[in-house]
mmCIF file of C-alpha atoms in Angstrom:
data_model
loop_
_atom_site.group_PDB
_atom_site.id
_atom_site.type_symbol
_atom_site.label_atom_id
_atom_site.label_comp_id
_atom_site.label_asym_id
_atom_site.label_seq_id
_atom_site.Cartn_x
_atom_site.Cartn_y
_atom_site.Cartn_z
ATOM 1 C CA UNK J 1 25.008 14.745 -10.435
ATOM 2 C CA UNK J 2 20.763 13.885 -9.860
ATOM 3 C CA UNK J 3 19.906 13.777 -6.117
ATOM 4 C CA UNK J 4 18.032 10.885 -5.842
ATOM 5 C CA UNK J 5 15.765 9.289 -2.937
ATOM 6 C CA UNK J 6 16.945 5.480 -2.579
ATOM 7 C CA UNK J 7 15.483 2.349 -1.138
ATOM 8 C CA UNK J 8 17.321 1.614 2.123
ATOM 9 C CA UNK J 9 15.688 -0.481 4.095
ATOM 10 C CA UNK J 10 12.163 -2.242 3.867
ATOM 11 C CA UNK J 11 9.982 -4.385 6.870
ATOM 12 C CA UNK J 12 6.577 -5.126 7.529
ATOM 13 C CA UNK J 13 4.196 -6.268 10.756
ATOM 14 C CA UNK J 14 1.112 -9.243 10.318
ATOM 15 C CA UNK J 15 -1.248 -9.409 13.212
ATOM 16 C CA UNK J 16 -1.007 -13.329 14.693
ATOM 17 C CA UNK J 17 -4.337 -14.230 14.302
ATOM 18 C CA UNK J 18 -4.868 -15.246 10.480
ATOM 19 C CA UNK J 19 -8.498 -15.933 9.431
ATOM 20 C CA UNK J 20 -9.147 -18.159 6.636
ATOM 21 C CA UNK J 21 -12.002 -17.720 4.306
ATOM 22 C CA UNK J 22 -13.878 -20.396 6.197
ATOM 23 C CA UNK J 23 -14.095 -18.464 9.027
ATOM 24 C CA UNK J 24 -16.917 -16.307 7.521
ATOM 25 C CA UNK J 25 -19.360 -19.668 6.187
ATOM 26 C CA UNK J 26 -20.869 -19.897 9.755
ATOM 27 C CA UNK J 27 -21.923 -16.413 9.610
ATOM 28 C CA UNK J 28 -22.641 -15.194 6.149
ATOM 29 C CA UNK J 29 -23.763 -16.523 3.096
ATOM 30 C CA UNK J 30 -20.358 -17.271 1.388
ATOM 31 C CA UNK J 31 -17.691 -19.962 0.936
ATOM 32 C CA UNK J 32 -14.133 -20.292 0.694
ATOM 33 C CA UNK J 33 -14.597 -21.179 -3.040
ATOM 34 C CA UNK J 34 -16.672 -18.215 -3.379
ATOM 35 C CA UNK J 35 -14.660 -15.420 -2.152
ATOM 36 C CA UNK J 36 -11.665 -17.355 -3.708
ATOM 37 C CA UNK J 37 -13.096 -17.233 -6.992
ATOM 38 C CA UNK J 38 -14.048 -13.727 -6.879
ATOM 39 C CA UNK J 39 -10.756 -11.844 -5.227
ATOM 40 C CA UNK J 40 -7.738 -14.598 -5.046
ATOM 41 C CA UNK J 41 -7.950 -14.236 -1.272
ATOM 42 C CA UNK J 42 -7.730 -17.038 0.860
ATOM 43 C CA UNK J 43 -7.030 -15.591 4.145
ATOM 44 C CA UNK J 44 -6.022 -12.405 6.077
ATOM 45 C CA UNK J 45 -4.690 -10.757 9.599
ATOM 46 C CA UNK J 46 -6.638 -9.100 12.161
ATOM 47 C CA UNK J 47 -5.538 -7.088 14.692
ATOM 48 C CA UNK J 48 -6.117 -8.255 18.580
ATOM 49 C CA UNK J 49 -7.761 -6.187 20.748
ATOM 50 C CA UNK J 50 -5.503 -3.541 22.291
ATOM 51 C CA UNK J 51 -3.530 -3.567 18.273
ATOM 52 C CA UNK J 52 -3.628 -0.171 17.203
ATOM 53 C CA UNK J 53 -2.618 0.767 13.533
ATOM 54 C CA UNK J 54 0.326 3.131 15.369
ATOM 55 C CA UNK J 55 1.337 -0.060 17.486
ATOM 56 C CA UNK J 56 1.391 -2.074 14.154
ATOM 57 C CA UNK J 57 3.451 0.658 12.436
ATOM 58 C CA UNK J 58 6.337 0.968 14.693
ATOM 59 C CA UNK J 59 6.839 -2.907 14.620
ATOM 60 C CA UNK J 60 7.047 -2.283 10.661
ATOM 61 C CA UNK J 61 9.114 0.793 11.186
ATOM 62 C CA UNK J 62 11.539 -1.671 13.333
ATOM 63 C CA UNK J 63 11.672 -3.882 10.761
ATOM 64 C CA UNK J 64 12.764 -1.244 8.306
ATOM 65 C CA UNK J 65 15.053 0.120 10.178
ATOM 66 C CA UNK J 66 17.161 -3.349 11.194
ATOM 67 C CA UNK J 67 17.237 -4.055 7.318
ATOM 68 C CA UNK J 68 18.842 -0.781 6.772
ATOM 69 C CA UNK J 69 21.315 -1.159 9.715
ATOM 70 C CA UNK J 70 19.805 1.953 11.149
ATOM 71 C CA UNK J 71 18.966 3.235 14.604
ATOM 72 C CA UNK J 72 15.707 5.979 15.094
ATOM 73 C CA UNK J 73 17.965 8.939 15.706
ATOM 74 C CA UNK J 74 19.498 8.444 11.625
ATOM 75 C CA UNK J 75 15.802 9.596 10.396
ATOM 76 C CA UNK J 76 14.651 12.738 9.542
ATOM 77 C CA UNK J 77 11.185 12.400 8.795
ATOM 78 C CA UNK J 78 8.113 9.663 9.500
ATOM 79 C CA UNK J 79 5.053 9.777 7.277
ATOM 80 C CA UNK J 80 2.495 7.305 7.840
ATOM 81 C CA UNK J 81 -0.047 6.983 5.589
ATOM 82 C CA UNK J 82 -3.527 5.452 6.468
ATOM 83 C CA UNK J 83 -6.912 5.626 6.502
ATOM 84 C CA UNK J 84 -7.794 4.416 10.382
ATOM 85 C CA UNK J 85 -5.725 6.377 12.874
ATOM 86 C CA UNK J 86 -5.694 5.425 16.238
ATOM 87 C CA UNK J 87 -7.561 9.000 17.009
ATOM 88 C CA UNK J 88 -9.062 11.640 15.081
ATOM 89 C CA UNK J 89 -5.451 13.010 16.404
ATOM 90 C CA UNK J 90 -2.579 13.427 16.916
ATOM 91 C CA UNK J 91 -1.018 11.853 13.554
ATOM 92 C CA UNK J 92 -0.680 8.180 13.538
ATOM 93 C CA UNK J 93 3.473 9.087 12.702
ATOM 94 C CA UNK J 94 3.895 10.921 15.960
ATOM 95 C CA UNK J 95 2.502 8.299 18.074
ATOM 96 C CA UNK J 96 4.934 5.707 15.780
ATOM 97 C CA UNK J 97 7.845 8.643 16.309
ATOM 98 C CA UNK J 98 7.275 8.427 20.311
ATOM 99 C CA UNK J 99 7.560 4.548 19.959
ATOM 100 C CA UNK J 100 10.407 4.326 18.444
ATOM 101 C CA UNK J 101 11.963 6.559 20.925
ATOM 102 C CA UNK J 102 12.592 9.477 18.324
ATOM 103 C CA UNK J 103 12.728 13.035 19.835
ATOM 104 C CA UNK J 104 14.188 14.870 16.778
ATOM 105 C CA UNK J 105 12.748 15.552 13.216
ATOM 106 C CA UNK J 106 8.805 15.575 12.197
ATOM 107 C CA UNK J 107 6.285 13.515 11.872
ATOM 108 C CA UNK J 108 3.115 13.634 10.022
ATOM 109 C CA UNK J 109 0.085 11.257 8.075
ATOM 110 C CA UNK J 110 -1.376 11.152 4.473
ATOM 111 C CA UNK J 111 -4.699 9.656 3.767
ATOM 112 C CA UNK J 112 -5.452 8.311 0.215
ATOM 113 C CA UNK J 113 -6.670 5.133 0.930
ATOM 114 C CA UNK J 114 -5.399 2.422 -0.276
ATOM 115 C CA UNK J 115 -3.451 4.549 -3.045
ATOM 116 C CA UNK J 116 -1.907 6.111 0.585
ATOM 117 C CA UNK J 117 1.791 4.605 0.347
ATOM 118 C CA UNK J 118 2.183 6.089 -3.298
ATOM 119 C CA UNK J 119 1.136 9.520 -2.057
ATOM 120 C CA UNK J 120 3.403 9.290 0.877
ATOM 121 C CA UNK J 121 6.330 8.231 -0.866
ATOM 122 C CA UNK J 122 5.863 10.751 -3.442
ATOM 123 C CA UNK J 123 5.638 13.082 -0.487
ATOM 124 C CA UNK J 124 9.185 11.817 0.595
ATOM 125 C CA UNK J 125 10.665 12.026 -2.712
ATOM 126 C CA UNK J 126 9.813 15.587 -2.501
ATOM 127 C CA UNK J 127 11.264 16.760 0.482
ATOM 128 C CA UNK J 128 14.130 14.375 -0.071
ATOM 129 C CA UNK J 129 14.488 16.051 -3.807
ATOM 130 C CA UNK J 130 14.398 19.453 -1.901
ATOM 131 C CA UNK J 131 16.999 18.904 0.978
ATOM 132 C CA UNK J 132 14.374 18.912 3.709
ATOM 133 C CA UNK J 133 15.230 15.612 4.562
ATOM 134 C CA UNK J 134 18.439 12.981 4.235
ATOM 135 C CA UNK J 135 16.267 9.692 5.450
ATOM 136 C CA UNK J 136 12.317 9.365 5.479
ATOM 137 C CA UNK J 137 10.778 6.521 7.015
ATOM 138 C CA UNK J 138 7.641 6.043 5.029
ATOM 139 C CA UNK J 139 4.898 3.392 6.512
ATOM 140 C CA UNK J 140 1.731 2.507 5.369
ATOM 141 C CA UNK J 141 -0.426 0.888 8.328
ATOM 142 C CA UNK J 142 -4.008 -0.259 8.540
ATOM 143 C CA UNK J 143 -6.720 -1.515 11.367
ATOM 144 C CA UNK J 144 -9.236 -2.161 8.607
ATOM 145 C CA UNK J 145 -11.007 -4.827 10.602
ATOM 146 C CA UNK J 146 -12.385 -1.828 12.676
ATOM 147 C CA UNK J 147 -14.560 -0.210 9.845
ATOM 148 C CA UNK J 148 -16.384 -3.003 8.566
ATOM 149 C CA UNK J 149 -19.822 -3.724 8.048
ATOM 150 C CA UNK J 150 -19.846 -7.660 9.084
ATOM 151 C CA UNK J 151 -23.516 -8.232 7.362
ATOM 152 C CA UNK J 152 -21.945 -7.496 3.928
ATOM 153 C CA UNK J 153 -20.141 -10.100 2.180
ATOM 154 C CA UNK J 154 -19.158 -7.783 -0.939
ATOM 155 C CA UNK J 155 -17.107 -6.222 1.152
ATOM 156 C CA UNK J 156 -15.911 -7.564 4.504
ATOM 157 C CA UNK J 157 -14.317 -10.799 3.319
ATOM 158 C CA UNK J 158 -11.910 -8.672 1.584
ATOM 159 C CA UNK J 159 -9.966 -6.508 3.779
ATOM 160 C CA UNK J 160 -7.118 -7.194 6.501
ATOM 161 C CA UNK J 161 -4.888 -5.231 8.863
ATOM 162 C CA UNK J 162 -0.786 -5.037 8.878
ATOM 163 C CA UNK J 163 2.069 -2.869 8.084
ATOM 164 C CA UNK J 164 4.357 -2.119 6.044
ATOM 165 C CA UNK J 165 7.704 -0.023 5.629
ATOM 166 C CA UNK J 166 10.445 1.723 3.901
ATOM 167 C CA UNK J 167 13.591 3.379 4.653
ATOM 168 C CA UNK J 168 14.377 6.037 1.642
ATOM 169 C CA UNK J 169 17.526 7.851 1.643
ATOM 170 C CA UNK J 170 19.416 10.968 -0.396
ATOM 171 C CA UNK J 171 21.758 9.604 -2.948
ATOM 172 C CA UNK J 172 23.215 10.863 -5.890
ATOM 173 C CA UNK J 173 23.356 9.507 -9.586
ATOM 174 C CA UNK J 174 23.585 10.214 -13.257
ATOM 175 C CA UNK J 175 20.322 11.603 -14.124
ATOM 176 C CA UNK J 176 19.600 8.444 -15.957
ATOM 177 C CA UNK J 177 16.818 5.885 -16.012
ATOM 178 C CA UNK J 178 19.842 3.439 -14.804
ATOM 179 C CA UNK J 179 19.908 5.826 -11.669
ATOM 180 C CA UNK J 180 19.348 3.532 -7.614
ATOM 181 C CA UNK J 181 16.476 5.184 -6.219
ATOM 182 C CA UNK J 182 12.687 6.813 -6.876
ATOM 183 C CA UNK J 183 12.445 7.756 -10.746
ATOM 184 C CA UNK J 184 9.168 8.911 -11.380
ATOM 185 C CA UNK J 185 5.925 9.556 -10.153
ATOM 186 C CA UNK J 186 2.309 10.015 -11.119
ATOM 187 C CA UNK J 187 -0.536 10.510 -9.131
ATOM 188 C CA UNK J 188 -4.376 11.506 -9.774
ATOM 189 C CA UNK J 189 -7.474 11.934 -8.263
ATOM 190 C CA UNK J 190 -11.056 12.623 -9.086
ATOM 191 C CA UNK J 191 -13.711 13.480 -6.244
ATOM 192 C CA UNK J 192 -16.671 13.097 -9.101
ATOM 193 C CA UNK J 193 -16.034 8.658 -8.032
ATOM 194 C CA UNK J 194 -16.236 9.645 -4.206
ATOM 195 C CA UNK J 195 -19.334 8.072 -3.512
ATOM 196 C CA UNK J 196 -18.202 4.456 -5.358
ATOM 197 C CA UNK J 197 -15.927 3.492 -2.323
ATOM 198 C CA UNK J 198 -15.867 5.201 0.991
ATOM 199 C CA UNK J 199 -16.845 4.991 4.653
ATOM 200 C CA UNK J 200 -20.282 6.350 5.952
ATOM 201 C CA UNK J 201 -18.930 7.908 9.152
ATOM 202 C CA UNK J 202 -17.329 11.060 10.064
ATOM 203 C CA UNK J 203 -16.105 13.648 13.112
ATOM 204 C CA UNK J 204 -17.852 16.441 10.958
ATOM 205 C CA UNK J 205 -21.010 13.961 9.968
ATOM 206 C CA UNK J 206 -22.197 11.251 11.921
ATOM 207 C CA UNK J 207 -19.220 11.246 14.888
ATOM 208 C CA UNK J 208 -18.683 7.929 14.159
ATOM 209 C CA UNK J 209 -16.237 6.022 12.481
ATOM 210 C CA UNK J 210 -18.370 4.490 9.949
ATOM 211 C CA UNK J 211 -18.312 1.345 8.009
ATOM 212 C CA UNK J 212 -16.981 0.567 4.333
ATOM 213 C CA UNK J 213 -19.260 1.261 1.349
ATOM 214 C CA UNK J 214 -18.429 -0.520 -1.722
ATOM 215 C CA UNK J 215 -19.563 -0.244 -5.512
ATOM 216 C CA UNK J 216 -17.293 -3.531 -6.431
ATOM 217 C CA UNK J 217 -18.579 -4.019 -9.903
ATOM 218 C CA UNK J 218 -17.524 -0.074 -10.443
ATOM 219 C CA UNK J 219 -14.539 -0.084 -9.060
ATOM 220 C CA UNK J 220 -13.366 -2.780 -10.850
ATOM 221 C CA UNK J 221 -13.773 -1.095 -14.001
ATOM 222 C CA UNK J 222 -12.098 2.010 -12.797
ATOM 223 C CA UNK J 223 -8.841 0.219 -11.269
ATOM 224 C CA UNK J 224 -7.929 -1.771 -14.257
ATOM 225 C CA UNK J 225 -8.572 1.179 -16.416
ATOM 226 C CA UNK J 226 -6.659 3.720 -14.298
ATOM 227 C CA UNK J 227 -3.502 1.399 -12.741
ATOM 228 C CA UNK J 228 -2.537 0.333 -16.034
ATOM 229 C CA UNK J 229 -2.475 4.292 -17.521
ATOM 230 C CA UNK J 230 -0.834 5.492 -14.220
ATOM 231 C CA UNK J 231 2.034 3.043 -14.566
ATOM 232 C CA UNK J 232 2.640 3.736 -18.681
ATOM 233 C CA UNK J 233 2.923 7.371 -17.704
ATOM 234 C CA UNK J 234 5.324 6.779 -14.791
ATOM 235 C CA UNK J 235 7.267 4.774 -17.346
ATOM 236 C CA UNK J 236 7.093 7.659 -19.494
ATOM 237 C CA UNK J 237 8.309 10.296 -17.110
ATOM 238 C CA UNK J 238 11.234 7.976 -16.350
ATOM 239 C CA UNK J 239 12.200 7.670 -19.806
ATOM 240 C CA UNK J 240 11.230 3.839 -19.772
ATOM 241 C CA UNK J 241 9.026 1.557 -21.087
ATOM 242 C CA UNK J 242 6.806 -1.607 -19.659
ATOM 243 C CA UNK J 243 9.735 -4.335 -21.401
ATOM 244 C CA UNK J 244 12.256 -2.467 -18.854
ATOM 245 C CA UNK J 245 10.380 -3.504 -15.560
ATOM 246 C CA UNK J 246 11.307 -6.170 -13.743
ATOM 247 C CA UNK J 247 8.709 -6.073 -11.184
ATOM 248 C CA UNK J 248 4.969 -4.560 -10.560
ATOM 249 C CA UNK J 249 4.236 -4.410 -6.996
ATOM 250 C CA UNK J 250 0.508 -2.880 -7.431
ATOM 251 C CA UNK J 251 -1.502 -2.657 -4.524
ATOM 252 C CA UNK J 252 -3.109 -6.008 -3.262
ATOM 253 C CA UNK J 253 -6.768 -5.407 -3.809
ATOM 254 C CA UNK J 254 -8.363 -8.096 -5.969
ATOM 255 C CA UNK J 255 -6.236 -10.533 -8.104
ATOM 256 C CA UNK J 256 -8.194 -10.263 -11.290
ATOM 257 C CA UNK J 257 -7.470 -6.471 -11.042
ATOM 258 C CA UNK J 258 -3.991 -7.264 -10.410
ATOM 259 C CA UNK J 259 -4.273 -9.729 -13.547
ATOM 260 C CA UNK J 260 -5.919 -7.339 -15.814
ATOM 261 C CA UNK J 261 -3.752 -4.550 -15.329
ATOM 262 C CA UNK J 262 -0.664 -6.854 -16.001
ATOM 263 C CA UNK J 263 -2.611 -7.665 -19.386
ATOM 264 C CA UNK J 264 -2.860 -4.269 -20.343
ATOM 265 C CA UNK J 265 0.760 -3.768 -19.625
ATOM 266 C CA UNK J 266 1.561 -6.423 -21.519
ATOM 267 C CA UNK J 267 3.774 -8.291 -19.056
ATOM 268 C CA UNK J 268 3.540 -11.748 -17.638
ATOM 269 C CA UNK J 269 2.465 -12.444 -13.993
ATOM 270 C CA UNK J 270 5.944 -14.238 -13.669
ATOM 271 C CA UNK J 271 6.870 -9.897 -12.993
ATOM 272 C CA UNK J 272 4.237 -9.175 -10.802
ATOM 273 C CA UNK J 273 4.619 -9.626 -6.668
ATOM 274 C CA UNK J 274 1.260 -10.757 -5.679
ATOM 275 C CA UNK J 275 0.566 -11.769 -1.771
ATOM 276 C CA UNK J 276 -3.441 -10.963 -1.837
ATOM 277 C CA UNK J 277 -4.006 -14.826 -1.460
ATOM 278 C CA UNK J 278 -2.187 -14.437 2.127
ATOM 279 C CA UNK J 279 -2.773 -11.054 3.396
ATOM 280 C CA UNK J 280 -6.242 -9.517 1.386
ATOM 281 C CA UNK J 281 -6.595 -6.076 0.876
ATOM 282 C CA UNK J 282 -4.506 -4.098 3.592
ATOM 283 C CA UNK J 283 -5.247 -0.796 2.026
ATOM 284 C CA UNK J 284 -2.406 1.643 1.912
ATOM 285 C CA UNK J 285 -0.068 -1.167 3.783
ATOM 286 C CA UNK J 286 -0.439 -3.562 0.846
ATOM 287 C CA UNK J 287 2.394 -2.231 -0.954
ATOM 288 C CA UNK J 288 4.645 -1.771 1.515
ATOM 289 C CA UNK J 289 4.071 -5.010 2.790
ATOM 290 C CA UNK J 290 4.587 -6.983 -0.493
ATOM 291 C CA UNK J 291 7.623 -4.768 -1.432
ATOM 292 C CA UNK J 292 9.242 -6.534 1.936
ATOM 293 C CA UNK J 293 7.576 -9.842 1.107
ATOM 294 C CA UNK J 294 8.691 -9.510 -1.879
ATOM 295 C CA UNK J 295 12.435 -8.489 -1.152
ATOM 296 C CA UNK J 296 12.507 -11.612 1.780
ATOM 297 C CA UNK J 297 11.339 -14.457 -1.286
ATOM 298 C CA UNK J 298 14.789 -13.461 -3.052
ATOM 299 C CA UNK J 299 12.369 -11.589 -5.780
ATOM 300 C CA UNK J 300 13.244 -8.139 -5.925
ATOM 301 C CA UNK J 301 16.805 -7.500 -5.817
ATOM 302 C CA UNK J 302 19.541 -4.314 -6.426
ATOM 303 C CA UNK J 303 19.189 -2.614 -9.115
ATOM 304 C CA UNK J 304 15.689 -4.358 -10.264
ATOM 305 C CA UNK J 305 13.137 -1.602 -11.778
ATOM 306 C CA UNK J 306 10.148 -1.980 -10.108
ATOM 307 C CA UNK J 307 6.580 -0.327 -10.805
ATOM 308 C CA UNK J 308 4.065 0.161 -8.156
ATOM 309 C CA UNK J 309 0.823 1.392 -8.340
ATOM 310 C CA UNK J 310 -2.413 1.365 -6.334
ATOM 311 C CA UNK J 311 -6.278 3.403 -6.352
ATOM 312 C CA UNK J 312 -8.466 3.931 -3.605
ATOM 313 C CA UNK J 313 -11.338 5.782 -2.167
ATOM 314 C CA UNK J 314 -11.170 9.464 -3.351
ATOM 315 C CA UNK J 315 -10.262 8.307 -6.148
ATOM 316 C CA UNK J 316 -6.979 8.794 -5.773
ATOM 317 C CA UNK J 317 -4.509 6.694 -8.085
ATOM 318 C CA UNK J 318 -1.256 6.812 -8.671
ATOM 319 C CA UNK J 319 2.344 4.648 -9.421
ATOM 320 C CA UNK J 320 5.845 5.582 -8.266
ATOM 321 C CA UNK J 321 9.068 3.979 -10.556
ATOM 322 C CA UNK J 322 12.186 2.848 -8.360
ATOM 323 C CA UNK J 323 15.198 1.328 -8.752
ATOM 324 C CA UNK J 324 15.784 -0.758 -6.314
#
């Protein structure tokens, strides 16, 4: 028998207020048809003032945890990944672990950016794989609202805030591709592309938090080159191939990325989960989030194969193969 780590639970958290595209024509140069045209987004959440990415992460976590039939005390583990923390610390996770009322087990963040979630599941594969852990609650959470540079259409149309997150637990199976649970992984990064996307503030730097930088044209290239590879070699590792998938749930960055790495997959975009239009780029919640969206619309189902993959700042890029 294959110890396996298997999807048991999923949830995510939206912000109330929801800002269409036309909320940005009466103070920058851009349209609805514009940004539309460009990304596939037509509207996203931001936080309220006094919502905190830990506050937006334990709603998620809740969420989880109800579809798994699951109280706070059954987990062993919380990793959180994200890229704006509440403070410079503690951990985002501990703050969600002292929400939800958890006094046992650890707690701990990953940052990757937006490719975040697929590093943090990986990470609780691993210690599920190892016997450090029975049940990992894994949550990606953002507040990017907080780091952006308002002047800069490129960039500030894009981005939203939410939460997603998933319940993994031990299981056994077969050893086969056929197997419930996380089948592969493959992750990257390359610090040569740092200074393509990132944020220009820093404790050791400027002691600020910064605002988003963004070569769009450049990472465009990169994520449709990169996604599509990741995913054929998590495929690989898995001992499947891109006709076995029944879903991609990449991360919700741009639609034409989404689209193009689809193409170079060679599957239709009747297989791919896309909620960008609703939601924009959430960073490393965007997966999490469409994986429950996704599971809610009836889409994914038991024993579907889905792919997801995602790239962000660092790089860092990566896709994780589960069966649901």
């Amino acid at each position: 028998m294959t110890r396996r780590a298997a999807v048991r639970g999923v949830g995510h958290y939206l912000p109330a207020r929801i800002v269409p595209n036309a909320e940005f024509e009466a103070t920058l140069e851009t349209s609805d048809e514009w940004i539309r045209s460009r990304s596939g987004i037509e509207r996203r959440h931001f936080a309220a003032e006094g919502e905190a990415t830990s506050s937006m992460a334990a709603e998620a976590a809740r969420a989880a945890l109800a579809d798994a039939g699951l109280q706070p005390g059954d987990i062993d583990a919380i990793i959180v990944a994200t890229s704006t923390p509440d403070l410079t610390f503690p951990s985002v996770a501990t703050m969600v672990q002292d929400r939800l009322g958890m006094t046992t087990g650890f707690a701990y963040d990953v940052q990757a950016v937006c490719a975040g979630f697929v590093f943090a599941l990986a990470n609780a594969n691993g210690m599920i794989l190892s016997g450090q852990a029975e049940r990992v609650l894994v949550i990606g959470a953002e507040t990017f609202s907080r780091i952006l540079d308002w002047n800069d259409r490129g960039t500030c149309v894009l981005f939203g805030d939410g939460a997603g997150a998933l319940v993994l637990e031990a299981t056994t199976g077969n050893g086969l591709p056929s197997d419930r649970g996380i089948l592969s992984v493959d992750l990257h990064s390359d610090g040569r592309y740092r200074d393509i996307l990132y944020v220009d503030g820093g404790v050791a730097t400027t002691g600020t938090a910064g605002v988003l930088k963004m070569q769009g044209k450049e990472v465009f290239r990169q994520a449709v080159e990169k996604l599509a590879e990741t995913a054929h070699a998590a495929l690989a590792k898995a001992g499947l191939e891109a006709q076995d998938v029944d879903w991609i749930v990449p991360h919700q960055a741009n639609l034409r990325i989404i689209k193009a790495t689809a193409q170079r997959m060679g599957l239709p975009m009747d297989k791919v989960v896309v909620t960008v239009q609703d939601h924009g780029n959430t960073s490393a919640a965007s997966i999490p989030l469409a994986l429950s969206v996704g599971k809610a619309k009836g889409q994914i189902k038991r024993g579907d194969l889905v792919v997801t993959e995602a790239i962000g700042g660092g790089l860092a890029w990566g896709s994780v193969v589960i069966r649901w």
